[in-house]
Amino acid sequence: MSDVQKPDTEKATTGTGAAAGSAGADEKFLSVRDLRIHFDTDDGLVKSVDGVSFDLKAGQTLGIVGESGSGKSVTSLGIMGLHNSERARISGEIWLDGEELIGAGTERVRKLRGQKMAMIFQDPLSALHPYYSIGAQIVEAYRVHNAVDKKTAKKRAVEMLDRVGIPEPARRYDDYPHQFSGGMRQRAMIAMALVNNPQLLIADEPTTALDVTVQAQILDLIRDLQKEFHSAVVIITHDLGVVAEIADELLVMYAGRCIERGSAEKVFYRPQHPYTWGLLGSMPRIDREQTDRLVPVKGTPPSLINVPSGCAFHPRCPYADVPKDNITRTERPELRQITDGHFSACHMTPAERERIWTEEIAPKL
Amino acid sequence: MTDLSKEIPEQGAGQGPDGADGPAPEPLLKVTGLVKHFPITKGVLKRKVGAVQAVDGLTFDVRPGETLGVVGESGCGKSTMGRLITRLLEPTGGKVEFEGRDITHLSTGAMRPMRRDVQMIFQDPYGSLNPRHTIGGIVGTPFKLQGIQPEGGVKKEVQRLLELVGLSPEHYNRYPHEFSGGQRQRIGIARALALNPKLVVADEPVSALDVSIQAQVVNLLDDLQKELGLTYVIIAHDLSVIRHVSDRIAVMYLGKIVELADRTSLYESPKHPYTKALLSAVPVPDPSRRGGKSDRILLKGDVPSPIKPPSGCRFHTRCWKATEVCRTTEPPLIQLAPGHQAACHHPENVPDQSAQTAAVTGGASEAGTTK
Ligand SMILES: Nc1ncnc2c1ncn2[C@@H]1O[C@H](COP(=O)(O)OP(=O)(O)OP(=O)(O)O)[C@@H](O)[C@H]1O
Ligand SMILES: Nc1ncnc2c1ncn2[C@@H]1O[C@H](COP(=O)(O)OP(=O)(O)O)[C@@H](O)[C@H]1O
Ligand code: SF4
Ligand code: SF4
Ligand SMILES: [Mg+2]
Ligand SMILES: [Mg+2]
């Protein structure tokens, strides 16, 4: 890693140094393989993430969707190396620009964090310290990774505030978080996360706490910044509308597992898993004719301590009896490729899925 | 101003029971010029230094059997409005009539019988249930408070209610923490229905729930309305949900109703620029629109503070159509099409109103510009 970055002139910086075979723009920048993150608790072992794999190229956006408790945040914190190693049992591989992170030391991961990869959270107050001015915090984030004097760092911070759309950035530099509105805090946190031009940005429910008009502003901002810096973005949300706005690739999680993965077009237009069908049927859509009735997914999300046997979705799946020999209840379905780059974890045969999709699901969506 | 709406034939859009012919029925709830200002005090002497103008002059009706949806951004006064019409808050001004009876300033005692008829469901399915009480105790509370002994006893009635909302009667002795968010919301609904209310005000009833569970609760509310002939006021910030559940919709901005219309009319032909911007900002689950900034209206900045709302039209600081008259004169909420009211000098989809609206208000600057 070069110690000093020249943010003004940089575009897509590719990593140098430590990692051999640094990824070019067209290759996988982030590669997650069979990630498992389990927690020991008094109630038992919580399998928050249980075998998740995906790849992401520079300049691309991956959306991770799923209900609350499906393991989205635990996955993202895992990539950032933010789990307490005493409590979390982590296995699998996380490759960032050719460098494996799970096996790397905590020091190394800390160095990468904030520099090569950065994260924004749902609640900006969890990332911003109430006692320091917004400007001071951005300066701090910059100086940790860049040996520059205060003046240079301040200039950079004001520039970032301007870039994320804070009006009168030089004046607002000295404001404290409580003096900012919710949308402005979110912008300030984005400014802080992006101050070192990270090549990977993970945004965990970045707009969930915001109003739609502000959400539109923030999504727009993330999209613009990504274009400008050609970074890889992982956006985590429970809102299918938000991912459709911004994601190229989609990963649907259920009970700590990836149950469907593919391009946004494929997953939205040709979803291949009953849970994805359920999610799409549940949401009222403003872009379609008014429907009389929503089609909810029955039942409630499963416990991650006693994950249902076989397919974790089977207690709620209307098609659990379709695959032969009750296999749905005994064997965990693997994530299988259906068409190029489109994967689904379901025991139904492609023909069975196709029939149900065309006859029962598509007409109702 | 709303009296105009009485001359308008019903719009067929909703499935409300009043969709048939004849004049519009007497409203179940009639709200006129409703105001709530929360004083801001300073120092030990609690000197009043200003006021949060949370709700600042709302006029609307709720018709029997219909669902009135209320949308708007955070802090625009939706919950305050809900708490005012259920009389959980004392209005600063204006009038609330229920079934023709003025209930604006009824004392707690005089309100008690009325409480049976008007119930509220809250946003937070976690905070709104006492963790130390059993489900049976929670759902049975209204009987105790009202001193009512239902036929067959409280327990039997509570179990009937639990079944009504899709829970098992066996849940009677369990505690809230044993239930998921969606189930807790069902418990809150069962409690609200205990006394057979006529009007249910639901404040963000599904916002805290996952989409699959949200759909269960939306359908449940729908079933209950049909089965029990309920009238709803549903408050939400999600425009897709509001469109699905409502017959008519009120859009709020900074303590005011800026548009009030039948569902179809509002979504197909919004008149107020704010409504138009809100609708355009809703993320749509269709990737073909990705990156398409074309039809999206990006508003500048955030909602201003309700302590010092902008003069004239409160939306003028963010509105791309604002002119001088917008900064000085507050546009009244007037009828622009059948069943469709909006408060704007330069509305969308209809002729410009600046001449008329300025005349209506006579240029008099309304309250709320200073202080
Ligand atoms: N008890 C109170 N004292 C002072 N100010 C209050 C009080 N209750 C509400 N407010 C203020 O009144 C305004 C309207 O609040 P309200 O809770 O009605 O908004 P809302 O539209 O329900 O917002 P949200 O979508 O966030 O729930 C806000 O500025 C709020 O801070
Ligand atoms: N530190 C922890 N210890 C034990 N369980 C945890 C911990 N963090 C998260 N979990 C559990 O892991 C599951 C997934 O959580 P999370 O990733 O936060 O879900 P979401 O998809 O809503 O982001 C949940 O059941 C949660 O309770
Ligand atoms: S494997 Fe069986 S239970 Fe699971 S999604 Fe497919 S059909 Fe449903
Ligand atoms: S009155 Fe003026 S500022 Fe207000 S919404 Fe209409 S055009 Fe915009
Ligand atoms: Mg989360
Ligand atoms: Mg509220």
Coordinates of C-alpha atoms in Angstrom, one line a residue, chain A residues 8-349:
Chain A
D8 CA -7.7 14.6 -6.3
T9 CA -6.0 12.9 -9.2
E10 CA -7.0 9.3 -8.5
K11 CA -9.5 7.4 -10.3
A12 CA -9.8 3.7 -9.8
T13 CA -6.7 3.0 -7.8
T14 CA -5.7 -0.6 -8.0
G15 CA -4.0 -2.1 -5.0
T16 CA -0.3 -2.3 -5.1
G17 CA 2.3 -4.0 -2.9
A18 CA 1.3 -6.8 -0.6
A19 CA -1.2 -8.7 -2.7
A20 CA 0.2 -10.6 -5.6
G21 CA -2.0 -10.8 -8.6
S22 CA -3.8 -7.6 -7.9
A23 CA -7.2 -7.6 -9.6
G24 CA -7.7 -5.6 -12.7
A25 CA -10.9 -3.7 -13.3
D26 CA -12.7 -6.5 -15.0
E27 CA -11.8 -9.2 -12.5
K28 CA -13.3 -10.1 -9.2
F29 CA -12.4 -7.5 -6.7
L30 CA -14.2 -9.1 -3.8
S31 CA -14.6 -12.8 -3.6
V32 CA -16.4 -14.5 -0.7
R33 CA -16.2 -18.3 -0.5
D34 CA -18.4 -20.4 1.8
L35 CA -18.5 -17.8 4.5
R36 CA -19.8 -19.1 7.9
I37 CA -20.2 -16.9 10.9
H38 CA -21.6 -18.6 14.0
F39 CA -22.0 -17.2 17.5
D40 CA -21.9 -19.1 20.8
T41 CA -24.8 -17.9 22.9
D42 CA -26.4 -19.1 26.1
D43 CA -29.3 -20.4 24.0
G44 CA -27.1 -22.3 21.7
L45 CA -25.1 -21.8 18.5
V46 CA -26.5 -19.1 16.3
K47 CA -25.7 -19.8 12.7
S48 CA -26.0 -16.2 11.4
V49 CA -24.2 -16.8 8.2
D50 CA -24.0 -20.4 7.0
G51 CA -22.2 -20.8 3.7
V52 CA -22.4 -17.6 1.6
S53 CA -20.4 -17.2 -1.6
F54 CA -20.3 -14.4 -4.2
D55 CA -18.0 -12.4 -6.4
L56 CA -18.0 -8.7 -7.1
K57 CA -16.1 -6.8 -9.8
A58 CA -14.8 -3.3 -9.4
G59 CA -17.3 -0.7 -10.6
Q60 CA -20.2 -3.1 -9.8
T61 CA -22.9 -3.1 -7.2
L62 CA -24.1 -6.1 -5.4
G63 CA -27.4 -5.9 -3.5
I64 CA -28.0 -8.3 -0.6
V65 CA -31.6 -8.6 0.4
G66 CA -33.5 -10.6 3.0
E67 CA -35.7 -10.3 6.0
S68 CA -34.4 -8.9 9.2
G69 CA -32.3 -11.5 11.0
S70 CA -31.3 -13.3 7.8
G71 CA -27.7 -12.5 8.3
K72 CA -27.1 -9.5 6.0
S73 CA -25.4 -7.3 8.6
V74 CA -23.3 -10.2 10.1
T75 CA -22.1 -10.9 6.5
S76 CA -21.0 -7.3 6.0
L77 CA -19.4 -6.9 9.4
G78 CA -17.5 -10.2 8.6
I79 CA -16.1 -8.8 5.4
M80 CA -15.0 -5.7 7.3
G81 CA -13.4 -7.8 10.0
L82 CA -15.5 -6.2 12.6
H83 CA -16.6 -9.3 14.6
N84 CA -15.3 -10.0 18.0
S85 CA -12.9 -12.9 17.4
E86 CA -13.6 -14.3 20.9
R87 CA -17.3 -14.7 20.3
A88 CA -17.7 -15.2 16.5
R89 CA -16.6 -18.4 14.8
I90 CA -15.7 -17.5 11.3
S91 CA -14.7 -19.8 8.5
G92 CA -14.4 -19.7 4.7
E93 CA -12.5 -17.2 2.6
I94 CA -12.8 -13.5 1.9
W95 CA -10.6 -12.3 -1.0
L96 CA -10.2 -8.6 -1.4
D97 CA -8.1 -7.6 -4.4
G98 CA -6.2 -10.8 -4.3
E99 CA -5.6 -10.8 -0.5
E100 CA -7.3 -13.3 1.8
L101 CA -8.7 -11.6 4.9
I102 CA -10.0 -14.3 7.3
G103 CA -6.5 -15.7 7.6
A104 CA -4.8 -12.3 7.7
G105 CA -3.9 -10.8 11.0
T106 CA -6.3 -8.3 12.7
E107 CA -3.6 -5.6 12.3
R108 CA -3.6 -6.1 8.5
V109 CA -7.4 -6.0 8.3
R110 CA -7.5 -2.9 10.4
K111 CA -5.1 -1.2 8.0
L112 CA -7.3 -2.1 5.1
R113 CA -10.4 -0.9 6.8
G114 CA -11.1 2.8 6.2
Q115 CA -8.6 2.7 3.4
K116 CA -9.2 0.0 0.9
M117 CA -12.7 -0.9 2.2
A118 CA -15.1 1.3 4.1
M119 CA -18.6 0.9 5.5
I120 CA -21.6 3.1 6.0
F121 CA -24.3 2.1 8.5
Q122 CA -28.1 2.6 8.8
D123 CA -27.6 4.8 11.8
P124 CA -25.1 7.5 11.2
L125 CA -24.9 8.3 14.9
S126 CA -23.3 4.9 15.5
A127 CA -20.4 6.0 13.3
L128 CA -20.2 9.6 14.3
H129 CA -18.9 10.6 17.7
P130 CA -21.2 13.2 19.4
Y131 CA -18.4 15.1 21.0
Y132 CA -16.3 15.9 18.0
S133 CA -17.1 18.1 15.1
I134 CA -18.0 16.5 11.8
G135 CA -14.9 18.1 10.2
A136 CA -12.6 16.8 12.9
Q137 CA -13.9 13.3 12.5
I138 CA -13.3 13.3 8.7
V139 CA -9.9 14.7 9.2
E140 CA -9.1 12.0 11.7
A141 CA -10.3 9.3 9.3
Y142 CA -8.1 10.7 6.6
R143 CA -5.0 11.2 8.7
V144 CA -5.0 7.6 10.1
H145 CA -4.2 6.5 6.6
N146 CA -2.4 9.5 5.1
A147 CA 0.7 11.2 6.5
V148 CA -0.4 14.8 5.8
D149 CA -0.6 17.9 7.8
K150 CA -3.8 19.2 9.4
K151 CA -4.3 21.9 6.8
T152 CA -4.2 19.5 3.9
A153 CA -6.5 17.1 5.7
K154 CA -8.9 19.9 6.5
K155 CA -9.0 20.9 2.8
R156 CA -9.7 17.3 1.9
A157 CA -12.5 17.1 4.5
V158 CA -14.2 20.3 3.2
E159 CA -13.9 18.9 -0.3
M160 CA -15.6 15.7 0.7
L161 CA -18.4 17.5 2.5
D162 CA -18.9 19.5 -0.6
R163 CA -18.8 16.4 -2.7
V164 CA -21.6 14.7 -0.8
G165 CA -23.8 17.8 -1.1
I166 CA -23.5 19.5 2.3
P167 CA -24.3 23.2 1.6
E168 CA -21.7 25.7 2.8
P169 CA -19.2 22.9 3.6
A170 CA -16.5 25.2 5.0
R171 CA -19.0 26.7 7.5
R172 CA -20.6 23.3 8.4
Y173 CA -17.2 21.8 8.9
D174 CA -17.2 22.8 12.6
D175 CA -20.7 21.6 13.3
Y176 CA -21.4 18.7 15.6
P177 CA -23.5 15.7 14.5
H178 CA -26.5 16.8 16.4
Q179 CA -26.6 20.0 14.4
F180 CA -27.1 18.0 11.2
S181 CA -30.4 16.6 10.0
G182 CA -30.7 12.9 9.5
G183 CA -30.0 13.2 5.8
M184 CA -27.0 15.4 6.4
R185 CA -25.6 13.0 8.9
Q186 CA -25.9 10.2 6.4
R187 CA -24.0 12.4 3.9
A188 CA -21.4 13.2 6.5
M189 CA -20.9 9.5 7.2
I190 CA -20.6 8.8 3.5
A191 CA -18.0 11.6 3.3
M192 CA -16.0 10.0 6.1
A193 CA -16.2 6.5 4.6
L194 CA -15.1 7.8 1.2
V195 CA -12.4 10.2 2.3
N196 CA -9.7 7.6 1.4
N197 CA -11.2 6.5 -1.9
P198 CA -12.0 3.0 -0.7
Q199 CA -12.3 0.5 -3.6
L200 CA -14.9 -1.4 -1.7
L201 CA -17.8 0.3 -0.1
I202 CA -20.3 -1.6 2.0
A203 CA -23.5 0.2 2.8
D204 CA -25.7 -1.6 5.4
E205 CA -29.3 -0.2 5.0
P206 CA -27.9 3.2 4.2
T207 CA -31.3 4.7 3.5
T208 CA -33.7 2.7 5.8
A209 CA -34.0 5.5 8.3
L210 CA -34.5 8.2 5.7
D211 CA -37.5 9.7 4.0
V212 CA -38.0 8.8 0.4
T213 CA -37.0 12.2 -0.9
V214 CA -33.8 12.1 1.0
Q215 CA -33.3 8.4 0.2
A216 CA -33.5 9.3 -3.5
Q217 CA -30.7 11.9 -2.9
I218 CA -28.5 9.4 -1.1
L219 CA -28.9 6.6 -3.6
D220 CA -28.1 9.1 -6.3
L221 CA -25.0 10.2 -4.4
I222 CA -23.8 6.6 -4.0
R223 CA -24.3 5.9 -7.7
D224 CA -22.4 9.0 -8.7
L225 CA -19.5 8.4 -6.4
Q226 CA -19.3 4.9 -7.6
K227 CA -19.1 5.9 -11.2
E228 CA -16.5 8.5 -10.4
F229 CA -14.2 6.2 -8.3
H230 CA -15.1 2.9 -10.0
S231 CA -15.4 1.2 -6.7
A232 CA -17.2 -2.0 -5.8
V233 CA -20.3 -1.5 -3.7
V234 CA -22.2 -3.9 -1.6
I235 CA -25.6 -2.5 -0.6
I236 CA -27.6 -4.3 2.0
T237 CA -31.3 -3.7 2.4
H238 CA -34.6 -5.3 3.0
D239 CA -36.2 -3.0 0.3
L240 CA -36.4 -4.6 -3.1
G241 CA -37.2 -1.3 -4.6
V242 CA -33.9 0.1 -3.4
V243 CA -31.8 -2.7 -4.8
A244 CA -33.6 -2.5 -8.1
E245 CA -32.6 1.1 -8.2
I246 CA -28.9 0.5 -7.7
A247 CA -27.7 -3.1 -7.9
D248 CA -26.2 -4.9 -10.8
E249 CA -26.1 -8.2 -9.0
L250 CA -28.5 -9.5 -6.4
L251 CA -28.1 -12.0 -3.6
V252 CA -31.2 -13.1 -1.7
M253 CA -30.5 -14.4 1.9
Y254 CA -32.8 -16.6 4.0
A255 CA -31.8 -18.0 7.4
G256 CA -28.1 -17.2 6.9
R257 CA -27.9 -18.8 3.5
C258 CA -27.9 -17.5 0.0
I259 CA -31.0 -18.9 -1.7
E260 CA -30.8 -17.1 -5.0
R261 CA -28.1 -15.1 -6.8
G262 CA -27.9 -13.5 -10.2
S263 CA -28.1 -10.3 -12.2
A264 CA -30.8 -7.9 -11.1
E265 CA -32.7 -8.5 -14.3
K266 CA -32.7 -12.2 -13.9
V267 CA -33.7 -12.2 -10.2
F268 CA -36.5 -9.6 -10.7
Y269 CA -37.8 -10.8 -14.0
R270 CA -37.2 -14.6 -13.7
P271 CA -36.9 -15.3 -10.0
Q272 CA -36.0 -19.0 -9.4
H273 CA -36.8 -19.5 -5.8
P274 CA -40.1 -19.7 -3.9
Y275 CA -38.9 -17.4 -1.3
T276 CA -38.0 -14.7 -3.8
W277 CA -41.5 -15.2 -5.3
G278 CA -42.9 -14.7 -1.9
L279 CA -41.0 -11.5 -1.4
L280 CA -42.1 -10.1 -4.7
G281 CA -45.7 -11.1 -4.1
S282 CA -45.7 -9.5 -0.7
M283 CA -44.9 -6.0 -1.8
P284 CA -47.5 -3.5 -3.0
R285 CA -46.2 -2.0 -6.2
I286 CA -46.7 1.6 -7.1
D287 CA -45.6 0.9 -10.7
R288 CA -48.3 -1.6 -11.4
E289 CA -52.1 -1.7 -11.5
Q290 CA -53.6 -1.8 -8.1
T291 CA -54.0 -5.4 -6.9
D292 CA -56.8 -6.4 -4.6
R293 CA -54.8 -8.5 -2.3
L294 CA -51.2 -9.0 -1.4
V295 CA -49.8 -12.5 -1.4
P296 CA -47.8 -12.8 1.9
V297 CA -45.3 -15.5 2.8
K298 CA -47.1 -17.5 5.4
G299 CA -45.6 -18.1 8.9
T300 CA -42.6 -16.4 10.5
P301 CA -38.9 -16.3 9.9
P302 CA -37.0 -19.2 11.4
S303 CA -34.8 -19.3 14.4
L304 CA -31.1 -19.4 13.5
I305 CA -30.5 -21.7 16.4
N306 CA -32.8 -24.4 15.3
V307 CA -32.7 -23.9 11.6
P308 CA -35.4 -26.1 9.9
S309 CA -34.0 -29.3 8.5
G310 CA -33.4 -29.7 4.8
C311 CA -34.4 -26.5 3.0
A312 CA -34.6 -23.9 5.7
F313 CA -37.6 -22.3 3.9
H314 CA -39.7 -25.5 3.9
P315 CA -42.1 -24.7 6.8
R316 CA -43.2 -21.6 4.9
C317 CA -42.9 -22.9 1.3
P318 CA -46.1 -23.6 -0.6
Y319 CA -44.3 -26.0 -2.9
A320 CA -42.4 -28.0 -0.3
D321 CA -44.2 -31.1 -1.5
V322 CA -43.3 -30.7 -5.1
P323 CA -39.8 -32.2 -5.0
K324 CA -39.9 -36.0 -4.8
D325 CA -39.3 -38.2 -1.7
N326 CA -39.8 -35.5 0.8
I327 CA -36.2 -34.4 0.0
T328 CA -37.1 -30.8 0.8
R329 CA -37.3 -31.7 4.5
T330 CA -34.2 -33.8 4.8
E331 CA -31.6 -32.5 2.4
R332 CA -30.3 -29.0 2.2
P333 CA -30.5 -27.8 -1.4
E334 CA -27.3 -26.7 -2.9
L335 CA -27.0 -23.4 -4.8
R336 CA -27.1 -24.6 -8.4
Q337 CA -26.6 -22.7 -11.6
I338 CA -29.8 -22.4 -13.7
T339 CA -28.7 -20.2 -16.4
D340 CA -25.5 -18.3 -16.9
G341 CA -24.6 -16.6 -13.6
H342 CA -28.1 -17.3 -12.1
F343 CA -28.2 -19.6 -9.1
S344 CA -31.0 -21.0 -6.9
A345 CA -31.0 -23.3 -3.9
C346 CA -34.2 -25.3 -4.4
H347 CA -34.9 -29.0 -4.9
M348 CA -37.5 -28.4 -7.6
T349 CA -36.5 -29.3 -11.1

